[in-house]
Amino acid sequence: MKLQTSRLVRRFMARLTVAAVACVLVPTFSATAQSEDCFDAGLSPLSLGTPAFGNFTDSFNDGPSGCGSTGNRTQWWSFTPANSGRYLISTCGSAQLDTHLGISLGNQLCEGVATYLACNDDACGAAAQVTVTLIGGNQYRIRVGAFGAPTNGGGYTLLVLDETSTPPANDDCDDAVSASLGVTMGTTRGASGALNLNTCGGSADSNDVYFAFTASNTRRYRFSVCSEQFDAVVSVHSACPASTLQTFQIGSGCATSSNPPMLGCSNRGAVTNVGLNAGQTAFVRVAGAADQSGTGSPFVGFGTFELRIEEVAFARPANDECEDALDLNAEALPFVHAVEGRGAFNDVDPGSCNSGAANEGYFGVWYRYTAPATGILVVSEQSVSDVTIGIWDATACNDLGTSIRCSDNETAVERVTAGRTYFIMVSSFDPTGPTSAYSTRFNFLTTPANDLCVGATDLTGQTFPFAFEVSAFDATNDPSPTPLDPTCNAGLTVNASVYWRFTAPISGGRLTFRETGTDNDVSWAVFTGQCDMPAQVACFTADNNDLNFVDTVPGQNYLIQLSRQPTTPASGRYVGTIDFEQPPANDDCIDAITVTGDFEFRNSLATQTMVPGQATCDGQPADFLKDTWYRYVAPDAGAVSVLALAGSTVRLALYRSPTCVGIDMGFAGCGQGPVFVNIPDLVAGESVYIRIGGVAPGQVFNGQALLTFVPVQGRCCVGASGCVVTTPSLCAAASGTYQGDGTLCNTPDSALEAMFAGDGGAIPDNDAAGRAYVLSVPGAPSDLVGSVRLELEIQHSFVGDLSMTLEKDGRVVVLTNRTRRGLNNAFGSSSDLSGMYTLSDAASSSWWSAATGQVVPPGAYLSSHNGDLVTSINEAFSGLLRGGDWTLRIADNVGSDTGALLGWRLLIAPPDGPSPCGGGTPPCPGDYNGDNTVDLLDLLAFVSDWSSNLGISGMGLPADLNADNTVDLLDLLVFNGDWVANLGLPCP
């Protein structure tokens, strides 16, 4: 019995009296049958649409045979329909697991063999359900039987629903209703469902209806059903099903709580993905799901629903079919191939990787490789999708047979033979399709070149970290170096060994060894000397541990050996890195590295510096172990925020000081763990020293620091009447007069605010470039921007994945950037977005401060670039021309969680009154020289200014008609439109 009932069930249950509910919980039941005897004239009556409750605990068997075993316990009910029609009678969802039903006329005999109008066992799991036509005014007996002893207390639920006598117009496939992209409403009430296709594994899918859809493009399409009234099955067929054995089915999906049917659907549903060619017509079947999967709804199969058809926005891959497999022999291995698997068709491929095997794959793409020698083929999936990798040993696609490898792991390693051809399929383990593009790495490995100690790979001069991937299958047991060390890996150190050689520089440093593959249990041994006379200095048996390191002696030669442990059979590869790290150059404040944005820090070999006068940091002792130093110079007045990402034991401090001398006097704040440290009031050119270290000995403090600077801006008056919102330094560079922080070119007139709506669409997953949503806003040359509000309706399951910007005429505002990244974790806030959000300078709360619960509450927020640093939308766009393209860009920077922008709009208020920078009434459009007439002289004057300033950027430039601080083609287009429209006309 399922725990999550439908809304319809909850509505029915709400009608029960408190006393009845109490009886249910005891657990005796109200409205139980008054007699076990079929002869009893006072059988309990059933009410249409209201659940009745019975209990088999003290029942016995009576009544006529002909429907179920005579040894079962039974109870009898009475039902008299008011109207003739089709009625659903069901025990689905009952506590008593196994029941059956029989319906007969009330005048039938109660002994011997009766004529039953309908009889059913196991229609929905072990429960029973029938759909039968009844005559209004006639009395019917309903026999409910229990199979065997009572279970779960013996209680059961009996429900009768009116399903009408008129089937829908699309009850049969031959009468399929046309459907198009978007939402089509439908109902299964009264539908017959005679074919009983069983697409979801239940015993009897019921009440199906049909739709016809014609694809306009060769694409994969998503068919989903949403209903609050029943559990659904959706299936897609290339032709109308002819029988249960000839369904022409090309895709199906079942009701399941882990299978959300469509964006915005909060109810039950089903979904499937199908590839269709342009012009191809598919038949979509919607039916009620049998209860085999345990959904437990007593409303199986009947009710209204929404069918949504969506075109997947990705083209079909060129290697979607086995016959079009990409030839890997034409590529240099290792080779990484990225392909949009989200556009692949869900064709059923031959072989055990897609024919019911445990690791079956869907939406596959294909590759072909002929082994040049005997070795191992390595296929590694690097995308976030859950994939299946299948490998076949075959000469052609029609001869694949059973796969030799079918793996749900991210990497498949297969021994291959020289001259033989192999087919590889990369596919989604999820039948609803991949969540991102496939990115697959292919490599072929033979006997490693560094198999012998004398052939050790020289790491001197290599770029670190040095990554390796070599065959462990084909590595031999080289007997050197000698003498052998029995203590390194509980036995010999020469089991399938490979070797490297390294000479430490005069500065010294640390060698770190990591084996990141999963194919072997390994050991590392480090020696000095030559292959014939080695001296072991270290041995490690951990596969992947930052404590596998050797601090080198300047100028010393080292021999590094990697081998499998004696208890591990030879298999797969060795995969890992050898890293060499020198002491950081910025170990002291005086050697601080200048940074301008985000940066990485490597503190593994750093020492400790002391800052006098700083007793505590965030309430803790001010020890900074292994600290490194960085210097940031503010490019303008504004606020800076720094966050160090390296776990909870990292410590960060900021100092406002021109030099390292007396730096403790400039202490501005510090914190431990993932916490922002802010300085809100920097002046242009001011220096900030950033100190990053650890709080506990023995830790490795390598990580990333996120640095954000938000400048202050205000009104800048340039020339006689030019006005732009910019920073103080840029205003001075343009010979303008800065009017103060936060001032705008015009006071917005909110009473004249205009609204402009834009379209939405899916947000590409795991794509840092994001998607640009462009809104073309109309406007005359005199229509300027005073203020901007952005409203967006958006759904996404992880706000920390997203970054959003708004752009107009080269001005870009960061609306939000990886919300709460570093405060919750390295991925940011896991809160969902669901609803309408307004980003406005007039809001009172920050977007970041709201992203702490399960969902960011819909409402109005300040745009938050980073933590407490708030960016101003009005400062960016005040004074610009309203007309033109406004671009909202949304990027999803991490895979798996997805979403869509459902729609967005801008509310733009014009300036209130003339520019505060002064100046008279501007000339009429096209009157460039200001002589109150639009003529050839204006064209000549503009072309002269435009040609001499073309490509130049700056404020207040002649010919910069659109005020984007650059003279370009857009300015020529603006002038041309004004001049042509007003040529020969006098100005007012």
PDB file of C-alpha atoms in Angstrom, residues 545-672:
ATOM      1  CA  ASN A 545      47.014   9.677  -0.347  1.00  0.00           C
ATOM      2  CA  ASP A 546      48.560  13.135  -0.140  1.00  0.00           C
ATOM      3  CA  LEU A 547      50.861  11.757   2.557  1.00  0.00           C
ATOM      4  CA  ASN A 548      52.661   9.615  -0.041  1.00  0.00           C
ATOM      5  CA  PHE A 549      55.524  12.091  -0.425  1.00  0.00           C
ATOM      6  CA  VAL A 550      59.278  12.451  -0.199  1.00  0.00           C
ATOM      7  CA  ASP A 551      61.006  15.728   0.658  1.00  0.00           C
ATOM      8  CA  THR A 552      63.948  15.759  -1.729  1.00  0.00           C
ATOM      9  CA  VAL A 553      67.569  16.704  -1.169  1.00  0.00           C
ATOM     10  CA  PRO A 554      68.799  19.405  -3.588  1.00  0.00           C
ATOM     11  CA  GLY A 555      70.617  17.827  -6.539  1.00  0.00           C
ATOM     12  CA  GLN A 556      69.839  14.231  -5.485  1.00  0.00           C
ATOM     13  CA  ASN A 557      68.861  11.570  -8.083  1.00  0.00           C
ATOM     14  CA  TYR A 558      65.737   9.512  -7.301  1.00  0.00           C
ATOM     15  CA  LEU A 559      64.355   6.273  -8.750  1.00  0.00           C
ATOM     16  CA  ILE A 560      60.564   5.791  -8.433  1.00  0.00           C
ATOM     17  CA  GLN A 561      58.966   2.343  -8.759  1.00  0.00           C
ATOM     18  CA  LEU A 562      55.234   1.575  -9.020  1.00  0.00           C
ATOM     19  CA  SER A 563      54.080  -2.040  -8.796  1.00  0.00           C
ATOM     20  CA  ARG A 564      51.067  -4.081  -7.817  1.00  0.00           C
ATOM     21  CA  GLN A 565      51.000  -5.787  -4.462  1.00  0.00           C
ATOM     22  CA  PRO A 566      51.620  -9.575  -4.481  1.00  0.00           C
ATOM     23  CA  THR A 567      48.049 -10.401  -3.500  1.00  0.00           C
ATOM     24  CA  THR A 568      46.604  -8.468  -6.468  1.00  0.00           C
ATOM     25  CA  PRO A 569      46.262 -10.307  -9.802  1.00  0.00           C
ATOM     26  CA  ALA A 570      47.626  -8.552 -12.870  1.00  0.00           C
ATOM     27  CA  SER A 571      44.818  -6.493 -14.379  1.00  0.00           C
ATOM     28  CA  GLY A 572      44.017  -3.180 -15.978  1.00  0.00           C
ATOM     29  CA  ARG A 573      46.238  -0.127 -15.802  1.00  0.00           C
ATOM     30  CA  TYR A 574      48.271   2.091 -13.577  1.00  0.00           C
ATOM     31  CA  VAL A 575      46.698   5.560 -13.599  1.00  0.00           C
ATOM     32  CA  GLY A 576      47.841   8.454 -11.483  1.00  0.00           C
ATOM     33  CA  THR A 577      50.126  11.460 -11.073  1.00  0.00           C
ATOM     34  CA  ILE A 578      53.583  12.266  -9.786  1.00  0.00           C
ATOM     35  CA  ASP A 579      53.771  15.823  -8.527  1.00  0.00           C
ATOM     36  CA  PHE A 580      56.754  17.959  -7.593  1.00  0.00           C
ATOM     37  CA  GLU A 581      56.192  21.063  -5.535  1.00  0.00           C
ATOM     38  CA  GLN A 582      58.829  23.633  -4.619  1.00  0.00           C
ATOM     39  CA  PRO A 583      58.584  25.899  -1.577  1.00  0.00           C
ATOM     40  CA  PRO A 584      56.284  28.836  -2.394  1.00  0.00           C
ATOM     41  CA  ALA A 585      57.980  32.069  -3.464  1.00  0.00           C
ATOM     42  CA  ASN A 586      55.400  34.078  -1.490  1.00  0.00           C
ATOM     43  CA  ASP A 587      56.134  32.425   1.852  1.00  0.00           C
ATOM     44  CA  ASP A 588      56.594  35.850   3.501  1.00  0.00           C
ATOM     45  CA  CYS A 589      54.645  39.094   3.307  1.00  0.00           C
ATOM     46  CA  ILE A 590      57.502  40.923   1.575  1.00  0.00           C
ATOM     47  CA  ASP A 591      57.315  38.368  -1.279  1.00  0.00           C
ATOM     48  CA  ALA A 592      53.525  38.618  -1.699  1.00  0.00           C
ATOM     49  CA  ILE A 593      52.222  37.777  -5.182  1.00  0.00           C
ATOM     50  CA  THR A 594      50.022  40.464  -6.761  1.00  0.00           C
ATOM     51  CA  VAL A 595      46.597  39.109  -7.786  1.00  0.00           C
ATOM     52  CA  THR A 596      43.712  40.706  -9.673  1.00  0.00           C
ATOM     53  CA  GLY A 597      40.991  38.047  -9.250  1.00  0.00           C
ATOM     54  CA  ASP A 598      40.502  34.413  -8.242  1.00  0.00           C
ATOM     55  CA  PHE A 599      43.742  32.535  -7.619  1.00  0.00           C
ATOM     56  CA  GLU A 600      45.100  29.174  -6.467  1.00  0.00           C
ATOM     57  CA  PHE A 601      47.301  28.775  -3.398  1.00  0.00           C
ATOM     58  CA  ARG A 602      49.762  25.951  -2.653  1.00  0.00           C
ATOM     59  CA  ASN A 603      50.793  25.966   0.998  1.00  0.00           C
ATOM     60  CA  SER A 604      52.037  22.393   1.410  1.00  0.00           C
ATOM     61  CA  LEU A 605      55.670  23.503   1.815  1.00  0.00           C
ATOM     62  CA  ALA A 606      55.047  26.955   3.261  1.00  0.00           C
ATOM     63  CA  THR A 607      56.459  27.916   6.648  1.00  0.00           C
ATOM     64  CA  GLN A 608      54.922  30.085   9.373  1.00  0.00           C
ATOM     65  CA  THR A 609      55.280  33.848   9.653  1.00  0.00           C
ATOM     66  CA  MET A 610      54.348  35.850  12.696  1.00  0.00           C
ATOM     67  CA  VAL A 611      52.340  39.079  12.701  1.00  0.00           C
ATOM     68  CA  PRO A 612      52.858  40.948  15.983  1.00  0.00           C
ATOM     69  CA  GLY A 613      49.884  42.377  17.798  1.00  0.00           C
ATOM     70  CA  GLN A 614      47.318  39.990  16.368  1.00  0.00           C
ATOM     71  CA  ALA A 615      46.251  37.848  19.324  1.00  0.00           C
ATOM     72  CA  THR A 616      43.069  36.279  17.970  1.00  0.00           C
ATOM     73  CA  CYS A 617      41.324  35.599  14.687  1.00  0.00           C
ATOM     74  CA  ASP A 618      37.595  35.041  14.692  1.00  0.00           C
ATOM     75  CA  GLY A 619      37.778  34.251  18.402  1.00  0.00           C
ATOM     76  CA  GLN A 620      40.579  31.691  17.938  1.00  0.00           C
ATOM     77  CA  PRO A 621      44.365  31.913  18.481  1.00  0.00           C
ATOM     78  CA  ALA A 622      45.928  33.731  15.563  1.00  0.00           C
ATOM     79  CA  ASP A 623      48.336  30.981  14.495  1.00  0.00           C
ATOM     80  CA  PHE A 624      48.642  30.745  10.717  1.00  0.00           C
ATOM     81  CA  LEU A 625      50.506  27.522   9.934  1.00  0.00           C
ATOM     82  CA  LYS A 626      51.975  27.155   6.425  1.00  0.00           C
ATOM     83  CA  ASP A 627      50.861  30.646   5.362  1.00  0.00           C
ATOM     84  CA  THR A 628      51.316  32.348   1.973  1.00  0.00           C
ATOM     85  CA  TRP A 629      50.823  36.030   1.066  1.00  0.00           C
ATOM     86  CA  TYR A 630      49.084  37.881  -1.768  1.00  0.00           C
ATOM     87  CA  ARG A 631      48.597  41.579  -2.582  1.00  0.00           C
ATOM     88  CA  TYR A 632      45.562  43.149  -4.217  1.00  0.00           C
ATOM     89  CA  VAL A 633      45.465  46.780  -5.416  1.00  0.00           C
ATOM     90  CA  ALA A 634      41.980  48.283  -5.759  1.00  0.00           C
ATOM     91  CA  PRO A 635      41.525  49.558  -9.331  1.00  0.00           C
ATOM     92  CA  ASP A 636      38.952  52.056  -8.093  1.00  0.00           C
ATOM     93  CA  ALA A 637      36.909  52.892  -5.038  1.00  0.00           C
ATOM     94  CA  GLY A 638      34.748  49.964  -4.013  1.00  0.00           C
ATOM     95  CA  ALA A 639      34.418  46.797  -1.938  1.00  0.00           C
ATOM     96  CA  VAL A 640      36.485  43.614  -1.998  1.00  0.00           C
ATOM     97  CA  SER A 641      35.535  40.130  -0.749  1.00  0.00           C
ATOM     98  CA  VAL A 642      37.823  37.097  -0.426  1.00  0.00           C
ATOM     99  CA  LEU A 643      36.917  33.454   0.275  1.00  0.00           C
ATOM    100  CA  ALA A 644      39.489  30.665   0.650  1.00  0.00           C
ATOM    101  CA  LEU A 645      38.309  27.167  -0.302  1.00  0.00           C
ATOM    102  CA  ALA A 646      40.364  24.420   1.360  1.00  0.00           C
ATOM    103  CA  GLY A 647      38.134  22.852   3.982  1.00  0.00           C
ATOM    104  CA  SER A 648      37.232  23.917   7.517  1.00  0.00           C
ATOM    105  CA  THR A 649      40.838  24.213   8.734  1.00  0.00           C
ATOM    106  CA  VAL A 650      41.925  26.982   6.363  1.00  0.00           C
ATOM    107  CA  ARG A 651      42.389  30.483   7.809  1.00  0.00           C
ATOM    108  CA  LEU A 652      42.207  33.807   5.972  1.00  0.00           C
ATOM    109  CA  ALA A 653      43.088  37.370   7.017  1.00  0.00           C
ATOM    110  CA  LEU A 654      43.025  40.736   5.193  1.00  0.00           C
ATOM    111  CA  TYR A 655      45.247  43.743   6.009  1.00  0.00           C
ATOM    112  CA  ARG A 656      44.925  47.301   4.702  1.00  0.00           C
ATOM    113  CA  SER A 657      48.496  48.469   4.441  1.00  0.00           C
ATOM    114  CA  PRO A 658      50.730  50.056   1.771  1.00  0.00           C
ATOM    115  CA  THR A 659      53.657  47.810   2.768  1.00  0.00           C
ATOM    116  CA  CYS A 660      54.453  44.890   5.027  1.00  0.00           C
ATOM    117  CA  VAL A 661      55.946  47.286   7.593  1.00  0.00           C
ATOM    118  CA  GLY A 662      53.543  47.609  10.536  1.00  0.00           C
ATOM    119  CA  ILE A 663      51.051  45.400   8.760  1.00  0.00           C
ATOM    120  CA  ASP A 664      49.331  44.454  12.018  1.00  0.00           C
ATOM    121  CA  MET A 665      48.069  48.054  12.269  1.00  0.00           C
ATOM    122  CA  GLY A 666      46.050  47.475   9.098  1.00  0.00           C
ATOM    123  CA  PHE A 667      44.295  44.308  10.222  1.00  0.00           C
ATOM    124  CA  ALA A 668      40.840  44.371   8.584  1.00  0.00           C
ATOM    125  CA  GLY A 669      39.359  41.003   9.552  1.00  0.00           C
ATOM    126  CA  CYS A 670      39.831  37.273   9.304  1.00  0.00           C
ATOM    127  CA  GLY A 671      37.937  34.013   9.398  1.00  0.00           C
ATOM    128  CA  GLN A 672      38.318  30.266   9.524  1.00  0.00           C
TER     129      GLN A 672
END
